[in-house]
Amino acid sequence: MAYPELVFDWSIHRELADNIWHAQMAGHPKVLTYNGPDMTLRKEQRKAAMHYQVDGDNYEIPHILSRDEYPFACTVEGGKAWVGHIPGRENSAQGGLIAGFLKRHHIIAGSGRAVKVPREGDQSPSWAGYQVVQIRSWCYPPSPVENPVTKP
C-alpha cells in the first residue's frame, strides 16, 4: 500500500531537511504520531524542547537563527526534541507544509495515522536530495529500530 508523502526538498529547504536528517541519525524516532491541534500541549512541548538541563539546572537553548525542533511539536513524540537552527523562512515553510499535508490527507488526532520520516542515506535516485515524510496506518507494527548510519 502506498502512503501519502510530505517531501522536504533539500534544494529548497536545505537547512530544514538537514535538521530532520541529523535528528534521525542522532536516534530520534522515524515514526511520529500526530497529536492534534491542542495548542496548550504544543506550547508545553515546545517549551520543554527549547530547554536543557546540566546538573539539575535548566538552561534555554540559544536563539541562533530560528530554532527548529524535531520531532515536530504537533506530535506525541515532541517535547524531547532535537533542536537545530534554520532560517526563519524555512521554519515558517515547514509549518505550512505540515498543516497543508494534514488537511489534504484528513489526518486528525486519533484517526489512526502516524508519520514516518525515513532516512536519507538510501542512494536510489528517488531519494537524492529529499527528506520524505510518509503516512502509514497505525494497524501495522512500528518499524524495528534502525542503527544510525553516517551521512554519505
Coordinates of N, CA and C in Angstrom, one line a residue:
M1 N 0.8 -1.2 0.0 CA 0.0 0.0 0.0 C 0.9 1.2 0.0
A2 N 0.6 2.2 -0.9 CA 1.3 3.4 -1.0 C 0.7 4.4 0.0
Y3 N 1.5 5.2 0.7 CA 1.1 6.2 1.6 C 1.4 7.6 1.1
P4 N 0.6 8.6 1.5 CA 0.9 10.0 1.0 C 2.2 10.4 1.6
E5 N 2.9 11.2 0.9 CA 4.2 11.7 1.3 C 4.3 13.2 1.3
L6 N 4.9 13.7 2.4 CA 5.3 15.1 2.5 C 6.8 15.2 2.3
V7 N 7.2 15.9 1.2 CA 8.6 15.9 0.8 C 9.2 17.2 1.2
F8 N 10.3 17.2 1.9 CA 11.1 18.4 2.2 C 12.2 18.4 1.2
D9 N 12.1 19.2 0.2 CA 13.1 19.2 -0.9 C 14.4 20.0 -0.4
W10 N 15.5 19.2 -0.4 CA 16.7 19.8 0.1 C 17.2 21.0 -0.7
S11 N 16.8 21.0 -2.0 CA 17.3 22.1 -2.8 C 16.5 23.4 -2.5
I12 N 15.3 23.3 -1.9 CA 14.5 24.4 -1.5 C 14.7 24.8 0.0
H13 N 14.6 23.7 0.8 CA 14.6 23.9 2.3 C 15.9 23.1 2.8
R14 N 17.0 23.5 2.4 CA 18.3 22.8 2.7 C 18.5 22.6 4.2
E15 N 18.4 23.7 5.0 CA 18.7 23.5 6.5 C 17.6 22.7 7.2
L16 N 16.4 22.9 6.7 CA 15.3 22.1 7.3 C 15.5 20.6 7.1
A17 N 15.7 20.2 5.8 CA 15.9 18.8 5.5 C 17.1 18.3 6.3
D18 N 18.2 19.1 6.3 CA 19.4 18.6 7.1 C 19.1 18.5 8.6
N19 N 18.3 19.4 9.2 CA 18.0 19.3 10.6 C 17.2 18.0 10.9
I20 N 16.2 17.7 10.0 CA 15.5 16.4 10.2 C 16.4 15.2 10.1
W21 N 17.3 15.2 9.1 CA 18.2 14.1 8.9 C 19.1 14.0 10.1
H22 N 19.7 15.1 10.6 CA 20.6 15.0 11.7 C 19.9 14.4 13.0
A23 N 18.6 14.9 13.2 CA 17.9 14.4 14.3 C 17.6 12.9 14.2
Q24 N 17.3 12.4 13.0 CA 17.1 11.0 12.9 C 18.4 10.2 13.1
M25 N 19.5 10.7 12.6 CA 20.7 10.0 12.7 C 21.2 10.0 14.2
A26 N 20.7 11.0 15.0 CA 21.1 11.0 16.4 C 20.2 10.1 17.2
G27 N 19.2 9.4 16.5 CA 18.4 8.4 17.2 C 17.0 8.9 17.5
H28 N 16.6 10.0 17.1 CA 15.2 10.5 17.3 C 14.3 9.6 16.4
P29 N 13.0 9.4 16.8 CA 12.2 8.5 16.1 C 11.9 8.8 14.7
K30 N 11.8 7.8 13.8 CA 11.4 8.0 12.5 C 9.9 7.9 12.3
V31 N 9.2 7.3 13.3 CA 7.7 7.2 13.3 C 7.2 8.1 14.3
L32 N 6.4 9.1 13.9 CA 5.8 10.1 14.7 C 4.3 10.0 14.7
T33 N 3.6 10.3 15.8 CA 2.2 10.2 16.0 C 1.6 11.6 16.1
Y34 N 0.7 11.9 15.2 CA 0.0 13.2 15.2 C -0.8 13.4 16.5
N35 N -0.6 14.5 17.2 CA -1.2 14.7 18.5 C -2.4 15.6 18.4
G36 N -2.7 16.2 17.3 CA -3.9 17.1 17.2 C -3.5 18.5 17.4
P37 N -4.5 19.4 17.3 CA -4.3 20.8 17.3 C -4.3 21.5 18.7
D38 N -4.0 20.7 19.8 CA -4.1 21.2 21.2 C -2.9 22.2 21.4
M39 N -3.2 23.5 21.3 CA -2.2 24.5 21.3 C -1.5 24.6 22.7
T40 N -2.2 24.3 23.8 CA -1.7 24.3 25.1 C -0.6 23.2 25.2
L41 N -0.9 22.0 24.8 CA 0.1 20.9 24.8 C 1.3 21.2 23.9
R42 N 1.0 21.8 22.7 CA 2.1 22.1 21.8 C 3.0 23.1 22.4
K43 N 2.4 24.1 23.1 CA 3.3 25.2 23.8 C 4.1 24.6 24.8
E44 N 3.6 23.6 25.6 CA 4.3 23.0 26.7 C 5.5 22.1 26.1
Q45 N 5.1 21.4 25.0 CA 6.2 20.6 24.4 C 7.3 21.4 23.8
R46 N 6.9 22.5 23.1 CA 7.9 23.4 22.5 C 8.8 24.0 23.6
K47 N 8.2 24.4 24.8 CA 9.0 25.0 25.9 C 9.9 23.9 26.4
A48 N 9.5 22.7 26.6 CA 10.4 21.6 27.0 C 11.5 21.4 26.1
A49 N 11.2 21.4 24.8 CA 12.2 21.1 23.7 C 13.3 22.2 23.7
M50 N 12.9 23.4 24.0 CA 13.8 24.6 23.9 C 14.7 24.8 25.1
H51 N 14.7 23.8 26.1 CA 15.5 23.9 27.3 C 16.3 22.6 27.5
Y52 N 17.3 22.7 28.2 CA 18.1 21.5 28.5 C 18.6 21.7 30.0
Q53 N 19.0 20.6 30.5 CA 19.5 20.6 31.9 C 20.9 20.2 32.0
V54 N 21.6 20.8 33.0 CA 23.0 20.4 33.3 C 23.1 20.5 34.8
D55 N 23.4 19.3 35.4 CA 23.5 19.2 36.9 C 22.2 19.7 37.6
G56 N 21.0 19.4 37.0 CA 19.8 19.8 37.6 C 19.3 21.2 37.3
D57 N 20.1 22.0 36.7 CA 19.8 23.4 36.4 C 19.2 23.5 34.9
N58 N 18.2 24.3 34.7 CA 17.6 24.4 33.4 C 18.2 25.6 32.7
Y59 N 18.5 25.4 31.4 CA 19.0 26.4 30.5 C 18.2 26.5 29.2
E60 N 18.1 27.7 28.7 CA 17.4 27.8 27.4 C 18.4 27.7 26.2
I61 N 17.9 26.9 25.2 CA 18.7 26.8 24.0 C 18.8 28.2 23.4
P62 N 20.0 28.6 23.0 CA 20.2 30.0 22.5 C 19.4 30.2 21.2
H63 N 19.1 31.4 20.9 CA 18.4 31.8 19.7 C 19.5 32.1 18.6
I64 N 19.7 31.2 17.8 CA 20.6 31.3 16.6 C 19.8 31.0 15.4
L65 N 19.5 32.0 14.6 CA 18.5 31.9 13.5 C 17.2 31.5 14.2
S66 N 16.4 30.7 13.5 CA 15.1 30.2 14.1 C 15.3 28.8 14.6
R67 N 14.8 28.5 15.8 CA 15.0 27.2 16.5 C 14.0 26.3 15.9
D68 N 14.4 25.2 15.4 CA 13.5 24.2 14.7 C 13.7 22.8 15.5
E69 N 12.5 22.4 16.0 CA 12.6 21.1 16.7 C 12.1 20.0 15.9
Y70 N 12.7 18.8 16.1 CA 12.2 17.5 15.6 C 12.4 16.5 16.7
P71 N 11.4 15.7 16.9 CA 10.1 15.6 16.3 C 9.3 16.8 16.4
F72 N 8.4 17.0 15.5 CA 7.6 18.2 15.4 C 6.7 18.4 16.7
A73 N 6.5 19.6 17.0 CA 5.7 20.0 18.2 C 4.3 19.4 18.2
C74 N 3.7 19.1 17.0 CA 2.4 18.6 16.8 C 2.3 17.1 17.0
T75 N 3.4 16.5 17.4 CA 3.4 15.0 17.6 C 3.5 14.6 19.0
V76 N 3.1 13.4 19.3 CA 3.2 12.9 20.7 C 4.6 12.8 21.1
E77 N 5.5 12.6 20.1 CA 6.9 12.5 20.5 C 7.6 13.8 20.7
G78 N 6.9 14.9 20.3 CA 7.5 16.2 20.5 C 7.8 16.5 22.0
G79 N 8.6 17.5 22.3 CA 9.0 17.8 23.7 C 10.3 17.2 24.2
K80 N 10.7 16.2 23.5 CA 12.1 15.6 23.8 C 12.9 15.8 22.5
A81 N 12.8 16.9 22.0 CA 13.3 17.2 20.6 C 14.7 17.5 20.4
W82 N 15.2 17.2 19.2 CA 16.4 17.7 18.6 C 16.1 19.2 18.2
V83 N 17.0 20.1 18.6 CA 16.7 21.5 18.1 C 17.9 21.9 17.3
G84 N 17.6 22.3 16.1 CA 18.5 22.9 15.1 C 18.2 24.3 14.9
H85 N 19.1 25.0 14.2 CA 18.9 26.4 13.9 C 18.8 26.6 12.4
I86 N 17.7 27.1 11.9 CA 17.5 27.2 10.4 C 16.9 28.6 10.2
P87 N 17.0 29.0 8.9 CA 16.4 30.4 8.6 C 14.9 30.4 8.9
G88 N 14.4 31.5 9.4 CA 13.0 31.7 9.8 C 12.1 31.3 8.6
R89 N 12.5 31.7 7.4 CA 11.6 31.4 6.3 C 11.4 29.9 6.1
E90 N 12.4 29.1 6.4 CA 12.3 27.6 6.3 C 11.5 27.1 7.4
N91 N 11.6 27.6 8.6 CA 10.8 27.2 9.7 C 9.3 27.5 9.5
S92 N 9.0 28.6 8.9 CA 7.6 29.0 8.6 C 7.1 28.1 7.5
A93 N 7.9 27.8 6.5 CA 7.5 27.0 5.4 C 7.2 25.6 5.9
Q94 N 8.0 25.1 6.9 CA 7.7 23.8 7.4 C 6.3 23.7 8.1
G95 N 6.0 24.7 8.9 CA 4.7 24.7 9.5 C 3.5 24.7 8.4
G96 N 3.7 25.5 7.4 CA 2.7 25.5 6.3 C 2.6 24.2 5.6
L97 N 3.8 23.6 5.3 CA 3.8 22.3 4.6 C 3.1 21.2 5.5
I98 N 3.4 21.2 6.8 CA 2.8 20.2 7.6 C 1.3 20.4 7.8
A99 N 0.9 21.6 8.0 CA -0.6 21.9 8.1 C -1.3 21.6 6.8
G100 N -0.8 21.9 5.7 CA -1.4 21.6 4.4 C -1.5 20.1 4.2
F101 N -0.5 19.4 4.6 CA -0.4 18.0 4.4 C -1.5 17.3 5.3
L102 N -1.6 17.7 6.5 CA -2.6 17.1 7.5 C -4.0 17.4 7.0
K103 N -4.2 18.6 6.5 CA -5.6 18.9 6.0 C -5.9 18.1 4.7
R104 N -4.9 18.1 3.8 CA -5.1 17.5 2.5 C -5.4 16.0 2.7
H105 N -4.8 15.3 3.6 CA -5.0 13.9 3.8 C -6.0 13.6 5.0
H106 N -6.7 14.6 5.5 CA -7.7 14.4 6.5 C -7.2 13.7 7.8
I107 N -6.0 14.1 8.2 CA -5.3 13.5 9.3 C -5.7 14.3 10.6
I108 N -6.4 13.6 11.5 CA -6.8 14.3 12.8 C -6.3 13.4 13.9
A109 N -6.2 14.0 15.1 CA -5.7 13.2 16.3 C -6.7 12.0 16.5
G110 N -6.1 10.9 16.7 CA -6.9 9.7 17.0 C -7.5 9.1 15.7
S111 N -7.0 9.5 14.6 CA -7.5 9.0 13.3 C -6.8 7.7 12.9
G112 N -5.9 7.3 13.7 CA -5.2 6.0 13.3 C -4.1 6.3 12.3
R113 N -3.4 7.4 12.4 CA -2.3 7.7 11.4 C -1.0 8.0 12.2
A114 N 0.1 7.7 11.5 CA 1.4 8.0 12.1 C 2.2 8.6 11.0
V115 N 3.2 9.4 11.4 CA 4.1 10.0 10.4 C 5.4 9.2 10.5
K116 N 5.9 8.8 9.3 CA 7.2 8.1 9.3 C 8.2 9.0 8.5
V117 N 9.3 9.2 9.0 CA 10.3 10.0 8.4 C 11.5 9.1 8.1
P118 N 11.6 8.6 6.9 CA 12.7 7.6 6.6 C 14.0 8.3 6.5
R119 N 15.1 7.6 6.5 CA 16.5 8.1 6.4 C 16.8 8.5 5.0
E120 N 17.7 9.5 4.8 CA 18.1 10.0 3.5 C 19.2 9.2 2.9
G121 N 19.8 8.3 3.7 CA 21.0 7.6 3.3 C 20.9 6.7 2.1
D122 N 19.6 6.3 1.7 CA 19.4 5.5 0.5 C 19.9 6.2 -0.7
Q123 N 20.7 5.5 -1.5 CA 21.3 6.1 -2.7 C 20.4 6.0 -3.9
S124 N 19.2 5.5 -3.9 CA 18.4 5.4 -5.1 C 18.0 6.8 -5.5
P125 N 17.9 7.0 -6.8 CA 17.6 8.3 -7.4 C 16.4 9.0 -6.8
S126 N 15.4 8.2 -6.4 CA 14.2 8.8 -5.8 C 14.4 9.6 -4.5
W127 N 15.5 9.2 -3.8 CA 15.8 9.8 -2.5 C 16.8 11.0 -2.7
A128 N 17.5 11.1 -3.8 CA 18.6 12.1 -3.9 C 18.1 13.5 -3.6
G129 N 18.6 14.1 -2.5 CA 18.3 15.5 -2.2 C 16.9 15.7 -1.6
Y130 N 16.3 14.7 -1.1 CA 15.0 14.9 -0.5 C 14.9 14.3 0.9
Q131 N 14.1 14.9 1.8 CA 13.7 14.3 3.1 C 12.2 14.1 3.0
V132 N 11.8 12.8 3.1 CA 10.4 12.4 2.8 C 9.7 12.1 4.1
V133 N 8.5 12.5 4.2 CA 7.6 12.1 5.4 C 6.5 11.3 4.8
Q134 N 6.3 10.1 5.2 CA 5.2 9.3 4.7 C 4.1 9.0 5.8
I135 N 2.9 8.8 5.4 CA 1.8 8.5 6.4 C 1.5 7.0 6.2
R136 N 1.4 6.3 7.4 CA 1.0 4.9 7.4 C 0.1 4.6 8.5
S137 N -0.7 3.6 8.3 CA -1.7 3.3 9.3 C -1.1 2.7 10.6
W138 N -1.8 3.0 11.7 CA -1.4 2.5 13.0 C -1.5 1.0 13.1
C139 N -2.3 0.4 12.2 CA -2.6 -1.0 12.4 C -1.4 -1.9 12.1
Y140 N -0.4 -1.3 11.4 CA 0.9 -2.0 11.2 C 1.8 -1.8 12.4
P141 N 2.6 -2.8 12.8 CA 3.5 -2.6 13.9 C 4.6 -1.6 13.5
P142 N 5.1 -0.9 14.4 CA 6.2 0.1 14.1 C 7.4 -0.6 13.5
S143 N 8.1 0.1 12.7 CA 9.4 -0.4 12.1 C 10.3 -0.7 13.2
P144 N 11.2 -1.8 13.1 CA 12.2 -2.1 14.1 C 13.1 -0.9 14.1
V145 N 13.8 -0.7 15.3 CA 14.7 0.4 15.5 C 15.9 0.1 14.6
E146 N 16.3 1.1 13.8 CA 17.4 1.0 12.9 C 18.6 1.7 13.5
N147 N 19.8 1.2 13.2 CA 21.0 1.8 13.7 C 21.3 3.0 12.8
P148 N 21.7 4.2 13.4 CA 22.0 5.3 12.6 C 23.2 5.0 11.7
V149 N 23.2 5.7 10.5 CA 24.3 5.5 9.6 C 25.0 6.8 9.4
T150 N 26.2 6.8 8.9 CA 26.8 8.1 8.6 C 26.2 8.7 7.3
K151 N 26.2 10.0 7.2 CA 25.7 10.6 6.0 C 26.7 10.4 4.9
P152 N 26.2 10.0 3.7 CA 27.1 9.8 2.5 C 27.8 11.1 2.1

